[in-house]
CSV table of C-alpha atoms and ligand atoms in Angstrom, one decimal:
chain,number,residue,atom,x,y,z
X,1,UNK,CA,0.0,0.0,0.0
X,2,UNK,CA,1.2,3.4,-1.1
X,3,UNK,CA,2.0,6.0,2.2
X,4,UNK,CA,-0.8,8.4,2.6
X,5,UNK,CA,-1.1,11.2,5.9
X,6,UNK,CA,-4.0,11.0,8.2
X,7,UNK,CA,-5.5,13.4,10.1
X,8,UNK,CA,-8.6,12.4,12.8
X,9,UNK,CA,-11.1,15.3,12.6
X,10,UNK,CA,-12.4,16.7,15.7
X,11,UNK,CA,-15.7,17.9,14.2
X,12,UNK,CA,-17.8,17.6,10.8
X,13,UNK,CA,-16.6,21.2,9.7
X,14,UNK,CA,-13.0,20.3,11.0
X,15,UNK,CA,-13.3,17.4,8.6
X,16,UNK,CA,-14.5,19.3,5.7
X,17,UNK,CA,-12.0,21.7,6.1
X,18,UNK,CA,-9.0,19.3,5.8
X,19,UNK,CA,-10.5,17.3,3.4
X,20,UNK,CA,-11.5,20.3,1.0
X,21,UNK,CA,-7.8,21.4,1.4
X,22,UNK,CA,-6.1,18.7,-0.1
X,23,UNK,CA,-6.4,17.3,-3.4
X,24,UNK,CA,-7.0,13.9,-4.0
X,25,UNK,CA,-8.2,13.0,-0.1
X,26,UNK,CA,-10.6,11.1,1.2
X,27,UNK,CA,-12.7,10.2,4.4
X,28,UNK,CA,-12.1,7.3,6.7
X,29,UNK,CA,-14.8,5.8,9.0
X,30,UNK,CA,-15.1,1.9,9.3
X,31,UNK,CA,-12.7,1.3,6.2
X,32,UNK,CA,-14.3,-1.7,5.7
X,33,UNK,CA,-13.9,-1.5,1.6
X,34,UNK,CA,-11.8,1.7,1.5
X,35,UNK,CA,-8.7,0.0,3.2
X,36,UNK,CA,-9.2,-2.8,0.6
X,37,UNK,CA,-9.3,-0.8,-2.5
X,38,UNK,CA,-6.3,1.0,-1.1
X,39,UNK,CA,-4.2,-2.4,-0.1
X,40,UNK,CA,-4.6,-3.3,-3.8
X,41,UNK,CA,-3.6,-0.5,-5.6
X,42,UNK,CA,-7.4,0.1,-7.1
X,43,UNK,CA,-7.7,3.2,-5.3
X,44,UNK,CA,-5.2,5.7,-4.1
X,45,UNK,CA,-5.5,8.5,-1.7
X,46,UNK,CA,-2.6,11.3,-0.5
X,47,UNK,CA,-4.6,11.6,3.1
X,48,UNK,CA,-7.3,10.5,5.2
X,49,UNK,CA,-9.6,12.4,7.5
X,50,UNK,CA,-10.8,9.9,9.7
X,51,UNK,CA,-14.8,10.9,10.7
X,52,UNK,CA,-15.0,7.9,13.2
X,53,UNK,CA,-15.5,10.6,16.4
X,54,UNK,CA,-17.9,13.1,14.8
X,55,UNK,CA,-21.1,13.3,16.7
X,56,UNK,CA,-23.0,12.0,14.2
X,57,UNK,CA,-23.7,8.3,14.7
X,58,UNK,CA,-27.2,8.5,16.2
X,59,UNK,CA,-30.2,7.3,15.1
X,60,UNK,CA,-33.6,9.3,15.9
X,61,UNK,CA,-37.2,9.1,14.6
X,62,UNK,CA,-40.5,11.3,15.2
X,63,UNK,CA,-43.8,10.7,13.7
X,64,UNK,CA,-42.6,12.2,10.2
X,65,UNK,CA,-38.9,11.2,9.9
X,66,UNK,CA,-36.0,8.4,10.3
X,67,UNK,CA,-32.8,10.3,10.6
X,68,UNK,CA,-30.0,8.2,10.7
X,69,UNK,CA,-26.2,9.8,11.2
X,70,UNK,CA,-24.2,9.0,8.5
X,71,UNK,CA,-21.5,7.0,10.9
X,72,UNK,CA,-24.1,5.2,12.4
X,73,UNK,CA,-23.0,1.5,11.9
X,74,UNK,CA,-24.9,-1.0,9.9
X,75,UNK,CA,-25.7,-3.2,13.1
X,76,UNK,CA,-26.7,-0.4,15.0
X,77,UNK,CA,-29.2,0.7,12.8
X,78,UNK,CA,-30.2,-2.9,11.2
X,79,UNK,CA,-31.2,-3.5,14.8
X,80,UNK,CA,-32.8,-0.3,16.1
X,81,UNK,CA,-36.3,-0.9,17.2
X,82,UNK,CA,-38.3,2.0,15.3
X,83,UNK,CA,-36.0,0.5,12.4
X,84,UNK,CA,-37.1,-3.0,12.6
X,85,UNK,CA,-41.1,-1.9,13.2
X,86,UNK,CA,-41.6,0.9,10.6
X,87,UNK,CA,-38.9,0.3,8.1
X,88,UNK,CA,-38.3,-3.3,7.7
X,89,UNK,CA,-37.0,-3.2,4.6
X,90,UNK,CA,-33.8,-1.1,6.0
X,91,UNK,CA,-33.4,-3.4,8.3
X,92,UNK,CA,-33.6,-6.7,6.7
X,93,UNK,CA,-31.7,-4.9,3.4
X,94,UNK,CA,-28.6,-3.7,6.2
X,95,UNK,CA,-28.8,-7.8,7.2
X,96,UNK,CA,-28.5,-9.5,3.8
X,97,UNK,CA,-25.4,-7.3,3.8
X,98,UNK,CA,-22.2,-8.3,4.2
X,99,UNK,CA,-20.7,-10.3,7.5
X,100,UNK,CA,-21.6,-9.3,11.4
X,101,UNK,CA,-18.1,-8.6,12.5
X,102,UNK,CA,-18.1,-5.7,8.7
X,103,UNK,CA,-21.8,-4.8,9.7
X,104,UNK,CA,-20.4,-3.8,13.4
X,105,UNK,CA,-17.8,-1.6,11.4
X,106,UNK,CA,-18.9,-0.5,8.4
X,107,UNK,CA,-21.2,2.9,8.4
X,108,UNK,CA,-24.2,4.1,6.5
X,109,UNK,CA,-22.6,6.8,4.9
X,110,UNK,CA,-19.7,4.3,3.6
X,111,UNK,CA,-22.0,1.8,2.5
X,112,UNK,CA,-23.4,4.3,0.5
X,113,UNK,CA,-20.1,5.0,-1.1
X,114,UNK,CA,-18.7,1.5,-1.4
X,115,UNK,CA,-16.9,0.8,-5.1
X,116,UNK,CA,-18.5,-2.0,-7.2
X,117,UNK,CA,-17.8,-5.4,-7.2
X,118,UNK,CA,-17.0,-5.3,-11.3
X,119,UNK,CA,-13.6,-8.2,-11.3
X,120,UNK,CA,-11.7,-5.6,-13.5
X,121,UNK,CA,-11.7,-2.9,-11.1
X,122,UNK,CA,-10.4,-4.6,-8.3
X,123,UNK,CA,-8.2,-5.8,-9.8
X,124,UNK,CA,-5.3,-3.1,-10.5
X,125,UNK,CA,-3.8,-4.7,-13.6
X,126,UNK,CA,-7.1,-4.4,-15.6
X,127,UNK,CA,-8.2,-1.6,-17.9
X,128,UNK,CA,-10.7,-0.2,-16.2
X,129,UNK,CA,-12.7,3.1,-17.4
X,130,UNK,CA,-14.3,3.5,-13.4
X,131,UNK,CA,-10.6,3.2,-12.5
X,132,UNK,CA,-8.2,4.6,-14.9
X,133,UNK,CA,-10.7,6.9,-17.4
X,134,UNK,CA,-10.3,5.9,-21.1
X,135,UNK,CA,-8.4,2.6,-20.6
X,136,UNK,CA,-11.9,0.8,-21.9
X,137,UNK,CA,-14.3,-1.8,-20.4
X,138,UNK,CA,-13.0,-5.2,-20.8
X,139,UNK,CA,-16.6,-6.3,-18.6
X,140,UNK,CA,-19.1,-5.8,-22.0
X,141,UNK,CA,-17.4,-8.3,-23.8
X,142,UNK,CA,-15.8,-10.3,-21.0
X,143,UNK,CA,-16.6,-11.7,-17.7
X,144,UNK,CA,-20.4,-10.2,-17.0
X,145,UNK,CA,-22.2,-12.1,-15.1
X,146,UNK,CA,-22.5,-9.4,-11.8
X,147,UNK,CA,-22.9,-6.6,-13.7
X,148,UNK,CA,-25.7,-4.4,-14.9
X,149,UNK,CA,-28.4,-5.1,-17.3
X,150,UNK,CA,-30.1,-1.1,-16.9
X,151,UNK,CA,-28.7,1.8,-16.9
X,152,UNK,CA,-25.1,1.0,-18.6
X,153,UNK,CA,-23.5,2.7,-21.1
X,154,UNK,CA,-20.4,1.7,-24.1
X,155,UNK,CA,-18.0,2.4,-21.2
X,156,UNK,CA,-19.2,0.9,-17.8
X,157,UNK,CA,-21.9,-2.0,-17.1
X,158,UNK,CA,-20.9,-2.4,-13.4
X,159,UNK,CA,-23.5,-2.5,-10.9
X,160,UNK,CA,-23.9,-0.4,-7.4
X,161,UNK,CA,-23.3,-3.0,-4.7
X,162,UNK,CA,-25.2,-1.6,-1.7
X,163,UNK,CA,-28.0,-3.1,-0.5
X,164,UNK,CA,-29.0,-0.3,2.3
X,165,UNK,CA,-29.1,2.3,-1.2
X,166,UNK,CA,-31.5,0.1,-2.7
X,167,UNK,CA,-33.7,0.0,0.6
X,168,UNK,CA,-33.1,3.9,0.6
X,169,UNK,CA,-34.4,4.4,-2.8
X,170,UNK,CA,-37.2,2.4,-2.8
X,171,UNK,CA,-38.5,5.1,0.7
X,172,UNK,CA,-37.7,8.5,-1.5
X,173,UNK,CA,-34.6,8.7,1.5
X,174,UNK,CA,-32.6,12.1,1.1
X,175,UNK,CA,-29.2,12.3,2.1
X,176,UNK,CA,-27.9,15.5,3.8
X,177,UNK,CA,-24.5,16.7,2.9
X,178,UNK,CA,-21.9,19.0,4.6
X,179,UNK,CA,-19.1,20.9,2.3
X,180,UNK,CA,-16.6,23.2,1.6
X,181,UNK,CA,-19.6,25.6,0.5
X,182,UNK,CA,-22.0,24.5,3.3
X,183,UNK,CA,-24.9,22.5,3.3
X,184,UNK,CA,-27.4,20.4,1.1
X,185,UNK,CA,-29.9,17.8,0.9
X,186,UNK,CA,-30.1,15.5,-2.2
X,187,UNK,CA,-32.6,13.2,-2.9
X,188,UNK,CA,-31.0,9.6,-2.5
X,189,UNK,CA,-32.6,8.6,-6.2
X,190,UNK,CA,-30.4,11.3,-7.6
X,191,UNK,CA,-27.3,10.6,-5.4
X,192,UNK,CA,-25.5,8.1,-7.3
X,193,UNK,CA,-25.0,8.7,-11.1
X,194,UNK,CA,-25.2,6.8,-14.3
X,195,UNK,CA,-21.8,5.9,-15.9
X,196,UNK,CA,-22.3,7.4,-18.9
X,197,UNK,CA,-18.9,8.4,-20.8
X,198,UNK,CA,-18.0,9.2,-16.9
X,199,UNK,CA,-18.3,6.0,-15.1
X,200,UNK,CA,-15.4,7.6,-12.6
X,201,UNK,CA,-17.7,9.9,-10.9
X,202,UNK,CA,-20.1,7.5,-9.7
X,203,UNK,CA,-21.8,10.3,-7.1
X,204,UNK,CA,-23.0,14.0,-6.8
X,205,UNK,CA,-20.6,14.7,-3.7
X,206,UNK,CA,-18.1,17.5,-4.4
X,207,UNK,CA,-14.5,17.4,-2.9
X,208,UNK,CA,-14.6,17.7,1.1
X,209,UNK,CA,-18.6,16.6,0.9
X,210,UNK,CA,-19.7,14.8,3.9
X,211,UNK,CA,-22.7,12.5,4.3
X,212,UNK,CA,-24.0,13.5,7.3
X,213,UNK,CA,-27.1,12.3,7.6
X,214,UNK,CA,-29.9,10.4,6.2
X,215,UNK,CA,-33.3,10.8,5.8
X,216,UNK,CA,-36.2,8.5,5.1
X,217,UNK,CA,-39.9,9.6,5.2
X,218,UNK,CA,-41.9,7.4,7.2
X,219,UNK,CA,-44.9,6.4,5.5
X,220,UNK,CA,-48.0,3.1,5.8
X,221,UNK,CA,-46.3,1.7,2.7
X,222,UNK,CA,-42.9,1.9,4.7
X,223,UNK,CA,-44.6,-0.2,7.4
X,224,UNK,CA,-45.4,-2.8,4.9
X,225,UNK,CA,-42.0,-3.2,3.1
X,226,UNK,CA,-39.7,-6.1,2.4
X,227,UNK,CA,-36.6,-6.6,0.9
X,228,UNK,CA,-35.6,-10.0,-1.4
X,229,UNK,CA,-32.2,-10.6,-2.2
X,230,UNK,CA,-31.1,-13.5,-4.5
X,231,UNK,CA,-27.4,-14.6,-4.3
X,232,UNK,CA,-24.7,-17.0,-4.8
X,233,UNK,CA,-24.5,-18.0,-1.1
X,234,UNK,CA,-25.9,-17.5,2.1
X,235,UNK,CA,-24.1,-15.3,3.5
X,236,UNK,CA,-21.3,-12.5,2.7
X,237,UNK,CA,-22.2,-12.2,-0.8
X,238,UNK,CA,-23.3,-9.3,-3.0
X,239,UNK,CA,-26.6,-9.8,-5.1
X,240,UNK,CA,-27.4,-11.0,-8.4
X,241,UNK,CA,-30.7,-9.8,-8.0
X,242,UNK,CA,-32.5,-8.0,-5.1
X,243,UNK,CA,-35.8,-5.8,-4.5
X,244,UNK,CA,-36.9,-3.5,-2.2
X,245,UNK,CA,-40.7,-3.1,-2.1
X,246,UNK,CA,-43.3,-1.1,-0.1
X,247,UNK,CA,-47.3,-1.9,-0.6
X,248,UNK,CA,-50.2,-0.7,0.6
X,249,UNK,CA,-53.4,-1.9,-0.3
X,250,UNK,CA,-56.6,-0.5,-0.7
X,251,UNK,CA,-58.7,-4.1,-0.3
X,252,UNK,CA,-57.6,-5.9,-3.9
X,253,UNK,CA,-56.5,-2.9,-5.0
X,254,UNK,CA,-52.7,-1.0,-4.9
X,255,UNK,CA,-52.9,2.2,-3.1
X,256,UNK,CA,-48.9,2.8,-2.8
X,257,UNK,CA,-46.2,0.9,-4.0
X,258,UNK,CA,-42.7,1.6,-4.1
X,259,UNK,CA,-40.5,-0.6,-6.0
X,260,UNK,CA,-36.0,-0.1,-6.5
X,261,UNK,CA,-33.8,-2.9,-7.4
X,262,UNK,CA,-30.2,-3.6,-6.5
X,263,UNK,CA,-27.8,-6.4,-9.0
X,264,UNK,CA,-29.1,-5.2,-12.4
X,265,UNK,CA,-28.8,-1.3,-12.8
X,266,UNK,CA,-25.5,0.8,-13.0
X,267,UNK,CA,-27.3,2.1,-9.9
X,268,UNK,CA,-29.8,1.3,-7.5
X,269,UNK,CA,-32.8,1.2,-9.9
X,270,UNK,CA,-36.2,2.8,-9.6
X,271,UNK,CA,-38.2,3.0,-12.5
X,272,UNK,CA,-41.6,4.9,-12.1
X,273,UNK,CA,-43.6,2.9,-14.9
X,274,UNK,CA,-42.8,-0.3,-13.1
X,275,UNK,CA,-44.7,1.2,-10.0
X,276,UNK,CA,-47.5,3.2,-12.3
X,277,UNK,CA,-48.3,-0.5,-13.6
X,278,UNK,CA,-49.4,-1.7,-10.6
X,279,UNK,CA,-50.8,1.8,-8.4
X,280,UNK,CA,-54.6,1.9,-8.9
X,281,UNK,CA,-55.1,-1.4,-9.8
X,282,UNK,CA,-55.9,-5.0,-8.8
X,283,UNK,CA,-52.9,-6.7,-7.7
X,284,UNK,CA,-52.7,-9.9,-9.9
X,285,UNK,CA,-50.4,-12.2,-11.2
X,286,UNK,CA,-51.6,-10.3,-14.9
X,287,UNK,CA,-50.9,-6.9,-13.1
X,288,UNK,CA,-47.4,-7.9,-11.6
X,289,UNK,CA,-46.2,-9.6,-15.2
X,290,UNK,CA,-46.8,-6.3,-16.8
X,291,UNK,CA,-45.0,-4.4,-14.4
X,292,UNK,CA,-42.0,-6.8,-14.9
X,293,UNK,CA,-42.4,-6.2,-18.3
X,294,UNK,CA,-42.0,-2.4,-18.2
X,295,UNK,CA,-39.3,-2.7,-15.5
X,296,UNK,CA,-36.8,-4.5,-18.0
X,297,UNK,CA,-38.2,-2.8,-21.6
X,298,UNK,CA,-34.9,-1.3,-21.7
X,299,UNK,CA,-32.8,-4.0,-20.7
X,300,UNK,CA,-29.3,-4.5,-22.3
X,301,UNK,CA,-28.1,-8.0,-21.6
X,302,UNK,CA,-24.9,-9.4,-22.5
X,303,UNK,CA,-23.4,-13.0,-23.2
X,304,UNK,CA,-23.1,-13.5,-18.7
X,305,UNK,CA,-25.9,-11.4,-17.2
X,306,UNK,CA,-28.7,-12.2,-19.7
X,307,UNK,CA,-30.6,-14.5,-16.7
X,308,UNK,CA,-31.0,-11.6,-14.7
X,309,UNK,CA,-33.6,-10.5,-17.3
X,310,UNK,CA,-35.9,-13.3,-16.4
X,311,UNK,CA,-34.7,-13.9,-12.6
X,312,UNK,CA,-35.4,-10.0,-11.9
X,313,UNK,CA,-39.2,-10.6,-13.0
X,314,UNK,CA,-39.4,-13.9,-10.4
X,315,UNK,CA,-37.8,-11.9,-8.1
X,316,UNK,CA,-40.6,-8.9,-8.2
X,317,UNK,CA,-43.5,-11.4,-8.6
X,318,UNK,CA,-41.9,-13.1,-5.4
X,319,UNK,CA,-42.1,-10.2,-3.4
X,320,UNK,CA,-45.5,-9.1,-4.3
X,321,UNK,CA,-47.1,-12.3,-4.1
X,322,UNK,CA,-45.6,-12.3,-0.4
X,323,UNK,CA,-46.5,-8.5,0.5
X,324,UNK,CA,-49.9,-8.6,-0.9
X,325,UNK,CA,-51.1,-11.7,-2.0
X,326,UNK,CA,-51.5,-12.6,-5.4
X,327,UNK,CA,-54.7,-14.5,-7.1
Z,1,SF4,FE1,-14.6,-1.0,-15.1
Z,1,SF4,FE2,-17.2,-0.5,-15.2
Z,1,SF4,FE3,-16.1,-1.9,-17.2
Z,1,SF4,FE4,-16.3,-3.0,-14.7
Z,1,SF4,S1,-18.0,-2.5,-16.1
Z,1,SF4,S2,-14.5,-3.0,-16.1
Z,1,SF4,S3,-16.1,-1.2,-13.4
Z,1,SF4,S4,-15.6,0.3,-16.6
């Protein structure tokens, strides 16, 4: 691993400060990926502002809002009781995740920012546009399996990895943001980026941005959420295919639904004709087939990934048929 300085911030704005101050820095808070990247050359960083000590690892809730600190750790929040009864799909998405030893470290504003799982960009001696820009995408005609079927473009197909930012999605989160020029919220669907001819910048945050909080609406559909993810093994494993869905019903009838998907778009995916199919109308197996339809309309498989097409279908009729109850 290459030498890089490190600096433990005593504040948010102390940690903004340094880390808008010098180039090509970045923040430290569980390291759970970042150390990784960093050990094997597929990312590089001059300094490190570690945010472990900032006071903003809480987790509170009143009748309108879920506000989660953004080094709040996975288990903490996976666990939290308001968590668990109004939001279960946070929780159960935050458990699917990753190991309990890396979900007592990892925090919800790194898990937000972890690096895809694409082969060629961990490993260093691959061209790589997300990695090195313009040294191609050996992934489209390659090894494809994990990656993305929406949202890719002729110079990345990789998928986001988080689970947590597919939960997020699917509940219209927001993510508040601390900078150099002070402060912003940005709605969590428009967060993360498509590649584009810019797979590199995979996120809206400016140099010295910190995630310092999150936000997540609470809502009846929120109450009655679920996440399914479909992978290789039980356990420690990133999805192939996953969905985060909220219902309400109205009788037979959809009165909310919020639908994202994690494993097959270049970002968490949320397509609003996939939930327009289904709000206002009886939920049947008829209803949910069309929906699937829509939600992979623009789908772009390759020689690897094409089985996501169909498994991404079974996967949202799955979770329906289990939330509301399909005849
Ligand atoms: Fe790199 Fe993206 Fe291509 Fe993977 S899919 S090799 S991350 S450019």
């Amino acid at each position: 691993m290459r030498a890089f300085g490190y600096t433990v911030a005593g504040s948010p704005a102390d940690a903004v400060r340094i880390a808008g101050s010098i180039p090509n820095s970045a923040f430290v808070a569980g390291g759970t990926d970042l150390l990784n990247l960093m050990r094997d050359g597929a990312e590089s960083h001059d300094h490190l502002v570690d945010v472990n000590h900032l006071d903003r690892a809480g987790v509170t809730a009143d009748h309108v809002t879920l506000r989660i600190g953004g080094s709040a750790r996975m288990r903490q929040v996976a666990d939290h009781p308001v968590v668990r009864r109004n939001f279960p799909v946070l929780s159960q998405a935050l458990l699917a995740s990753a190991s309990p030893q890396v979900r007592n470290m990892a925090t919800i504003g790194g898990n937000l920012l972890q690096r895809t799982r694409c082969g060629y960009f961990r490993d260093a001696g691959s061209a790589c546009n997300k990695r090195v820009p313009g040294s191609g995408c050996p992934a489209i005609a390659g090894h494809n399996r994990g990656n993305a079927i929406l949202g890719g473009s002729d110079h990345c197909i990789a998928t986001h990895p988080s689970d947590l930012a597919v939960a997020l999605v699917a509940l219209d989160a927001s993510v508040d943001l601390l900078g150099p020029d002070g402060r912003r919220t940005v709605p969590i669907a428009d967060f993360h980026l498509l590649p584009g001819v810019t797979p590199h910048q995979e996120t809206v945050l400016r140099q010295g941005e910190l995630i310092t909080h999150v936000n997540v609406p609470r809502t009846p559909a929120a109450e009655h959420s679920r996440y399914l993810k479909l992978r290789d093994r039980a356990s420690f494993e990133f999805a192939v295919v996953s969905v985060a869905a909220a219902l309400r019903m109205d009788g037979r009838t959809v009165r909310d639904v919020r639908l994202a998907f994690g494993g097959v778009g270049t970002r968490p995916w949320r397509d609003p004709r996939v939930e327009d199919a289904l709000r206002g109308k009886p939920l049947t197996e008829a209803a949910v087939a069309e929906a699937g339809r829509v939600l992979i309309r623009d789908a772009v498989p390759r020689e690897g990934n094409g089985f996501k097409v169909e498994l991404v279908q079974r996967a949202l009729a799955s979770i329906l048929s289990e939330l509301g109850g399909i005849r």
